[in-house]
Amino acid sequence: MRSAAILVGGLLCLLPAWPAAGWPGLPPWAGLLTGALVALTMGNPWSARTRPLVSILLAWAVAGLGAAMDLKAVVAVGLQGFGYTAVGIALTVSLGLLLGRWLAVKGTPAVLVSLGTAICGGSAIAAAAPVLQADEADTGVALATVFLLNAAALLIFPWVGHLLSLDPRAFGLWSALAIHDTSSVVGAAATFGPEALLVGTTTKLARALWIVPVTLVLGFWMSRRQDQETRPAKAKRPWFILGFLAAAALVTYLPVLQPAGQVVAAGARRLLVLTLFLLGLGFSRETLRKVGPRPLIHGLVLWLLVGVATLGAIRLGWVR
């Protein structure tokens, strides 16, 4: 029974979207939720086999997502907003770490949630987790926090935008700076029309490129820290980020590869859903009790502060 449930769940995660047939495909949060439900109700008899697969599949999924990026357009937008993006990421991570200390959230979940809020949600967490050597419980709780807030943003942001009579450009920019994942930015911005969608998508994709330097710095910092502490385990350097950049560069500078790039990116999104399903299988009542509700409170408070601050900066004309 348990093995059959795991197999069915894995197959559902891999099935592509077929909108014409009314099947949208499982979104990432549903993969994580499905795996967690199976683990919490039935257990995971294959835990010794599924656990090592998570970090491997995450790396391939993150690298494959780069195949859907227009590197030139994203870099152009990124250079235009380089200053406020760098300051915003630094302030958000710093604030997240301070909040984590105040709420007594242990180090790794606080770092993961802070990075997810500052850069691009689940993708940033997926890239940083193996570098920080985060265990399944910490990674899963951080991802669950981000996905829950993403779902809330799809409902709350358009309502606030209309309430405050934001113009499409301002709303697209706010969505990109304050909503975690690109998919939710697209969903929220699309309700404000083509201009909001264009601004939101390009700004968010430019922000996503900050995964590369931030994760590389994390990797070298972890490696140096462990060398100084003479620990036997070595931190994993995120070389798969180079695969992310290489995939984006290939489809950008060789346009003939763009159709294939879309296929690769679609496969990477399915692989990410499957990986999150396997990650959810690592949940147990004991690990959830050990982690507690504090990471969710931490993520919620940080998200609200970032949302209010970025909206204020846009309204005052500090961010354009």
Coordinates of C-alpha atoms in Angstrom, one line a residue:
M1 CA 0.0 0.0 0.0
R2 CA 2.7 2.5 1.0
S3 CA 4.9 1.6 -2.0
A4 CA 2.0 1.9 -4.4
A5 CA 1.1 5.4 -3.0
I6 CA 4.7 6.5 -3.5
L7 CA 4.8 5.2 -7.0
V8 CA 1.5 6.9 -7.9
G9 CA 2.6 10.1 -6.3
G10 CA 5.9 10.1 -8.2
L11 CA 4.1 9.5 -11.6
L12 CA 1.7 12.3 -11.0
C13 CA 4.6 14.7 -10.3
L14 CA 6.2 13.7 -13.6
L15 CA 3.1 14.0 -15.8
P16 CA 3.3 17.2 -17.9
A17 CA 0.5 19.8 -18.1
W18 CA -2.2 19.2 -20.6
P19 CA -4.4 22.3 -20.5
A20 CA -6.5 21.2 -23.4
A21 CA -7.5 18.1 -21.5
G22 CA -8.1 20.1 -18.3
W23 CA -5.0 18.7 -16.5
P24 CA -2.7 21.6 -15.4
G25 CA 0.0 19.3 -13.9
L26 CA 1.0 19.3 -10.3
P27 CA 2.5 22.7 -9.1
P28 CA 5.7 22.5 -7.0
W29 CA 3.8 23.1 -3.7
A30 CA 1.5 20.2 -4.5
G31 CA 4.5 17.9 -5.0
L32 CA 5.8 18.7 -1.6
L33 CA 2.4 18.5 0.0
T34 CA 1.6 15.1 -1.6
G35 CA 4.9 13.6 -0.4
A36 CA 4.4 15.0 3.1
L37 CA 0.9 13.5 3.3
V38 CA 2.1 10.1 2.2
A39 CA 5.0 10.2 4.7
L40 CA 2.8 11.4 7.6
T41 CA 0.0 9.0 7.0
M42 CA 1.7 5.9 5.7
G43 CA 5.5 6.4 6.2
N44 CA 8.2 5.9 3.7
P45 CA 9.7 2.4 3.5
W46 CA 12.2 3.5 0.9
S47 CA 13.7 6.4 2.9
A48 CA 17.3 5.1 2.5
R49 CA 16.9 5.2 -1.3
T50 CA 14.9 8.4 -1.7
R51 CA 16.9 10.6 0.6
P52 CA 20.2 10.6 -1.4
L53 CA 18.3 11.4 -4.6
V54 CA 17.0 14.8 -3.4
S55 CA 20.2 16.8 -3.6
I56 CA 21.1 15.2 -7.0
L57 CA 17.7 15.8 -8.6
L58 CA 17.6 19.4 -7.1
A59 CA 20.9 20.2 -8.8
W60 CA 19.7 19.0 -12.2
A61 CA 16.4 20.7 -11.9
V62 CA 18.0 24.1 -11.0
A63 CA 20.4 23.8 -13.9
G64 CA 17.6 22.9 -16.4
L65 CA 15.5 25.9 -15.4
G66 CA 18.1 28.1 -17.0
A67 CA 17.2 26.8 -20.4
A68 CA 14.0 29.0 -20.4
M69 CA 15.9 32.3 -19.7
D70 CA 16.8 35.1 -22.1
L71 CA 20.1 35.9 -20.6
K72 CA 20.6 39.2 -22.4
A73 CA 17.2 40.7 -21.5
V74 CA 17.5 39.6 -17.9
V75 CA 21.1 40.9 -17.6
A76 CA 19.9 44.3 -19.0
V77 CA 17.1 44.6 -16.5
G78 CA 19.5 43.4 -13.8
L79 CA 22.1 46.1 -14.6
Q80 CA 19.4 48.8 -14.6
G81 CA 18.3 47.9 -11.1
F82 CA 21.6 46.6 -9.8
G83 CA 21.9 49.1 -6.9
Y84 CA 18.5 48.7 -5.3
T85 CA 18.6 44.9 -6.0
A86 CA 21.9 44.5 -4.2
V87 CA 20.8 46.7 -1.3
G88 CA 17.4 45.0 -1.1
I89 CA 18.9 41.5 -1.0
A90 CA 21.4 42.4 1.6
L91 CA 18.8 44.1 3.8
T92 CA 16.3 41.3 3.5
V93 CA 18.8 38.6 4.4
S94 CA 20.2 40.6 7.3
L95 CA 16.7 41.3 8.6
G96 CA 15.7 37.7 8.2
L97 CA 18.7 36.5 10.2
L98 CA 17.9 39.1 13.0
L99 CA 14.3 38.0 13.0
G100 CA 15.4 34.3 13.1
R101 CA 17.6 35.0 16.1
W102 CA 14.8 37.0 17.9
L103 CA 12.3 34.2 17.2
A104 CA 14.8 31.5 18.2
V105 CA 14.7 29.9 14.8
K106 CA 17.8 27.7 14.4
G107 CA 20.3 28.8 11.8
T108 CA 19.7 26.8 8.7
P109 CA 15.9 27.3 8.3
A110 CA 16.4 31.0 9.0
V111 CA 19.0 31.3 6.3
L112 CA 17.0 29.4 3.8
V113 CA 13.8 31.4 4.3
S114 CA 15.7 34.6 4.3
L115 CA 17.4 33.7 1.0
G116 CA 14.0 32.6 -0.5
T117 CA 12.4 35.9 0.5
A118 CA 15.3 38.0 -0.8
I119 CA 15.9 36.3 -4.2
C120 CA 13.4 34.0 -5.8
G121 CA 11.7 31.7 -3.3
G122 CA 11.9 27.9 -3.9
S123 CA 14.6 28.2 -6.5
A124 CA 16.9 30.0 -4.2
I125 CA 16.2 27.5 -1.4
A126 CA 16.8 24.6 -3.7
A127 CA 20.1 26.0 -4.8
A128 CA 21.3 27.0 -1.3
A129 CA 20.1 23.9 0.6
P130 CA 22.8 21.4 -0.6
V131 CA 25.5 24.1 -0.1
L132 CA 24.5 24.7 3.5
Q133 CA 24.2 20.9 4.0
A134 CA 20.6 21.4 5.1
D135 CA 18.7 18.3 6.2
E136 CA 15.4 17.2 4.7
A137 CA 13.3 18.7 7.6
D138 CA 14.9 22.1 7.4
T139 CA 14.7 22.3 3.6
G140 CA 11.1 21.0 3.5
V141 CA 9.9 23.4 6.1
A142 CA 11.6 26.4 4.4
L143 CA 10.0 25.4 1.1
A144 CA 6.6 24.8 2.6
T145 CA 6.7 28.3 4.2
V146 CA 7.6 29.9 0.9
F147 CA 5.0 28.0 -1.1
L148 CA 2.3 28.8 1.4
L149 CA 3.1 32.5 1.2
N150 CA 3.2 32.3 -2.6
A151 CA -0.4 31.0 -2.6
A152 CA -1.5 33.8 -0.3
A153 CA 0.3 36.4 -2.5
L154 CA -1.8 35.3 -5.6
L155 CA -4.9 36.5 -3.7
I156 CA -3.6 39.4 -1.6
F157 CA -1.4 41.3 -4.0
P158 CA -4.0 42.0 -6.8
W159 CA -6.5 43.0 -4.2
V160 CA -4.0 45.5 -2.5
G161 CA -2.9 46.7 -5.9
H162 CA -6.5 47.6 -7.0
L163 CA -7.2 49.0 -3.6
L164 CA -4.3 51.5 -3.8
S165 CA -4.9 52.1 -7.6
L166 CA -1.3 51.1 -8.5
D167 CA -0.5 51.5 -12.2
P168 CA 0.6 48.4 -14.1
R169 CA 4.3 49.1 -14.0
A170 CA 4.3 49.8 -10.3
F171 CA 2.3 46.7 -9.6
G172 CA 4.6 44.5 -11.8
L173 CA 7.7 45.9 -10.0
W174 CA 6.1 45.4 -6.6
S175 CA 5.2 41.8 -7.4
A176 CA 8.7 41.0 -8.6
L177 CA 10.3 42.5 -5.4
A178 CA 7.9 41.1 -2.8
I179 CA 6.5 37.8 -4.1
H180 CA 8.8 34.8 -3.7
D181 CA 8.6 32.6 -6.8
T182 CA 8.5 33.6 -10.5
S183 CA 5.4 31.5 -11.2
S184 CA 3.4 33.5 -8.5
V185 CA 4.8 36.8 -9.8
V186 CA 3.5 35.9 -13.3
G187 CA 0.1 34.8 -11.9
A188 CA -0.4 38.0 -9.8
A189 CA 1.0 40.4 -12.5
A190 CA -1.1 38.9 -15.3
T191 CA -4.2 40.3 -13.5
F192 CA -2.9 43.8 -14.1
G193 CA -2.3 43.4 -17.8
P194 CA 0.6 42.9 -20.3
E195 CA 2.7 45.8 -19.0
A196 CA 2.6 44.6 -15.4
L197 CA 3.3 41.0 -16.6
L198 CA 6.4 42.2 -18.7
V199 CA 7.8 44.3 -15.9
G200 CA 7.2 41.7 -13.2
T201 CA 8.6 38.8 -15.2
T202 CA 11.8 40.5 -16.4
T203 CA 12.5 42.1 -13.0
K204 CA 12.0 38.7 -11.2
L205 CA 14.2 36.8 -13.7
A206 CA 16.9 39.4 -13.3
R207 CA 16.7 39.0 -9.5
A208 CA 16.9 35.2 -10.0
L209 CA 20.4 35.6 -11.4
W210 CA 21.5 36.6 -8.0
I211 CA 21.2 33.0 -7.1
V212 CA 24.6 32.5 -8.8
P213 CA 26.9 34.9 -6.9
V214 CA 25.0 34.4 -3.6
T215 CA 25.2 30.6 -3.7
L216 CA 28.8 30.6 -4.9
V217 CA 29.8 32.9 -2.0
L218 CA 27.8 30.6 0.4
G219 CA 29.7 27.6 -0.9
F220 CA 33.1 29.0 -0.5
W221 CA 32.2 30.4 2.9
M222 CA 31.0 27.0 4.1
S223 CA 34.1 25.3 2.7
R224 CA 36.4 27.7 4.4
R225 CA 34.5 27.6 7.7
Q226 CA 34.6 23.8 7.8
D227 CA 38.4 23.8 7.0
Q228 CA 39.0 26.2 9.9
E229 CA 36.9 24.0 12.2
T230 CA 38.6 20.8 10.9
R231 CA 35.4 19.1 10.2
P232 CA 35.6 15.9 8.1
A233 CA 32.6 16.8 5.9
K234 CA 33.3 19.2 3.0
A235 CA 30.7 21.7 1.9
K236 CA 29.4 21.2 -1.6
R237 CA 30.3 24.0 -4.0
P238 CA 27.4 24.8 -6.2
W239 CA 28.9 24.0 -9.6
F240 CA 25.4 23.2 -10.9
I241 CA 24.8 26.9 -10.9
L242 CA 27.3 27.0 -13.8
G243 CA 25.0 24.6 -15.6
F244 CA 22.2 27.0 -15.0
L245 CA 24.2 29.9 -16.6
A246 CA 25.4 27.7 -19.4
A247 CA 21.9 26.6 -20.3
A248 CA 20.7 30.2 -20.3
A249 CA 23.6 31.3 -22.5
L250 CA 23.1 28.5 -25.0
V251 CA 19.4 29.3 -25.7
T252 CA 20.2 33.1 -25.7
Y253 CA 23.1 33.1 -28.2
L254 CA 22.0 30.1 -30.3
P255 CA 18.3 30.9 -31.0
V256 CA 17.9 27.7 -32.9
L257 CA 18.1 25.9 -29.5
Q258 CA 15.3 27.9 -27.9
P259 CA 12.5 25.3 -28.7
A260 CA 14.7 22.6 -27.2
G261 CA 15.4 24.9 -24.3
Q262 CA 11.7 25.2 -23.6
V263 CA 11.4 21.4 -23.6
V264 CA 14.4 21.1 -21.2
A265 CA 13.0 23.8 -18.9
A266 CA 9.6 22.1 -18.9
G267 CA 11.2 18.8 -18.0
A268 CA 13.2 20.6 -15.2
R269 CA 10.0 21.9 -13.8
R270 CA 8.5 18.4 -13.7
L271 CA 11.8 17.1 -12.2
L272 CA 11.5 19.9 -9.5
V273 CA 8.0 18.7 -8.6
L274 CA 9.2 15.1 -8.3
T275 CA 12.2 16.2 -6.2
L276 CA 9.9 18.1 -3.8
F277 CA 7.6 15.1 -3.6
L278 CA 10.7 13.0 -2.5
L279 CA 11.6 15.8 -0.1
G280 CA 8.1 15.6 1.4
L281 CA 8.6 11.9 1.9
G282 CA 11.3 12.7 4.4
F283 CA 8.8 14.4 6.7
S284 CA 7.7 12.7 9.9
R285 CA 5.8 13.8 13.0
E286 CA 9.0 13.7 15.0
T287 CA 10.9 16.0 12.6
L288 CA 7.9 18.4 12.4
R289 CA 7.7 18.6 16.2
K290 CA 11.4 19.2 16.4
V291 CA 11.2 22.1 13.9
G292 CA 8.0 23.6 15.3
P293 CA 6.0 26.6 14.0
R294 CA 8.7 29.2 14.4
P295 CA 10.0 29.0 10.8
L296 CA 6.5 29.7 9.4
I297 CA 6.1 32.7 11.7
H298 CA 9.6 33.9 10.8
G299 CA 8.8 33.7 7.1
L300 CA 5.4 35.4 7.4
V301 CA 6.8 38.4 9.4
L302 CA 9.7 38.8 7.1
W303 CA 7.5 38.6 4.0
L304 CA 5.1 41.3 5.4
L305 CA 8.0 43.6 6.3
V306 CA 9.5 43.2 2.8
G307 CA 6.2 43.7 1.1
V308 CA 5.3 46.9 3.0
A309 CA 8.9 48.3 2.6
T310 CA 9.1 47.7 -1.1
L311 CA 5.6 49.1 -1.7
G312 CA 6.6 52.2 0.2
A313 CA 9.8 52.6 -1.8
I314 CA 7.9 52.3 -5.1
R315 CA 5.2 54.8 -4.0
L316 CA 7.9 57.3 -2.9
G317 CA 9.8 56.9 -6.2
W318 CA 12.9 55.4 -4.7
V319 CA 12.6 52.3 -6.8
R320 CA 11.6 52.6 -10.5

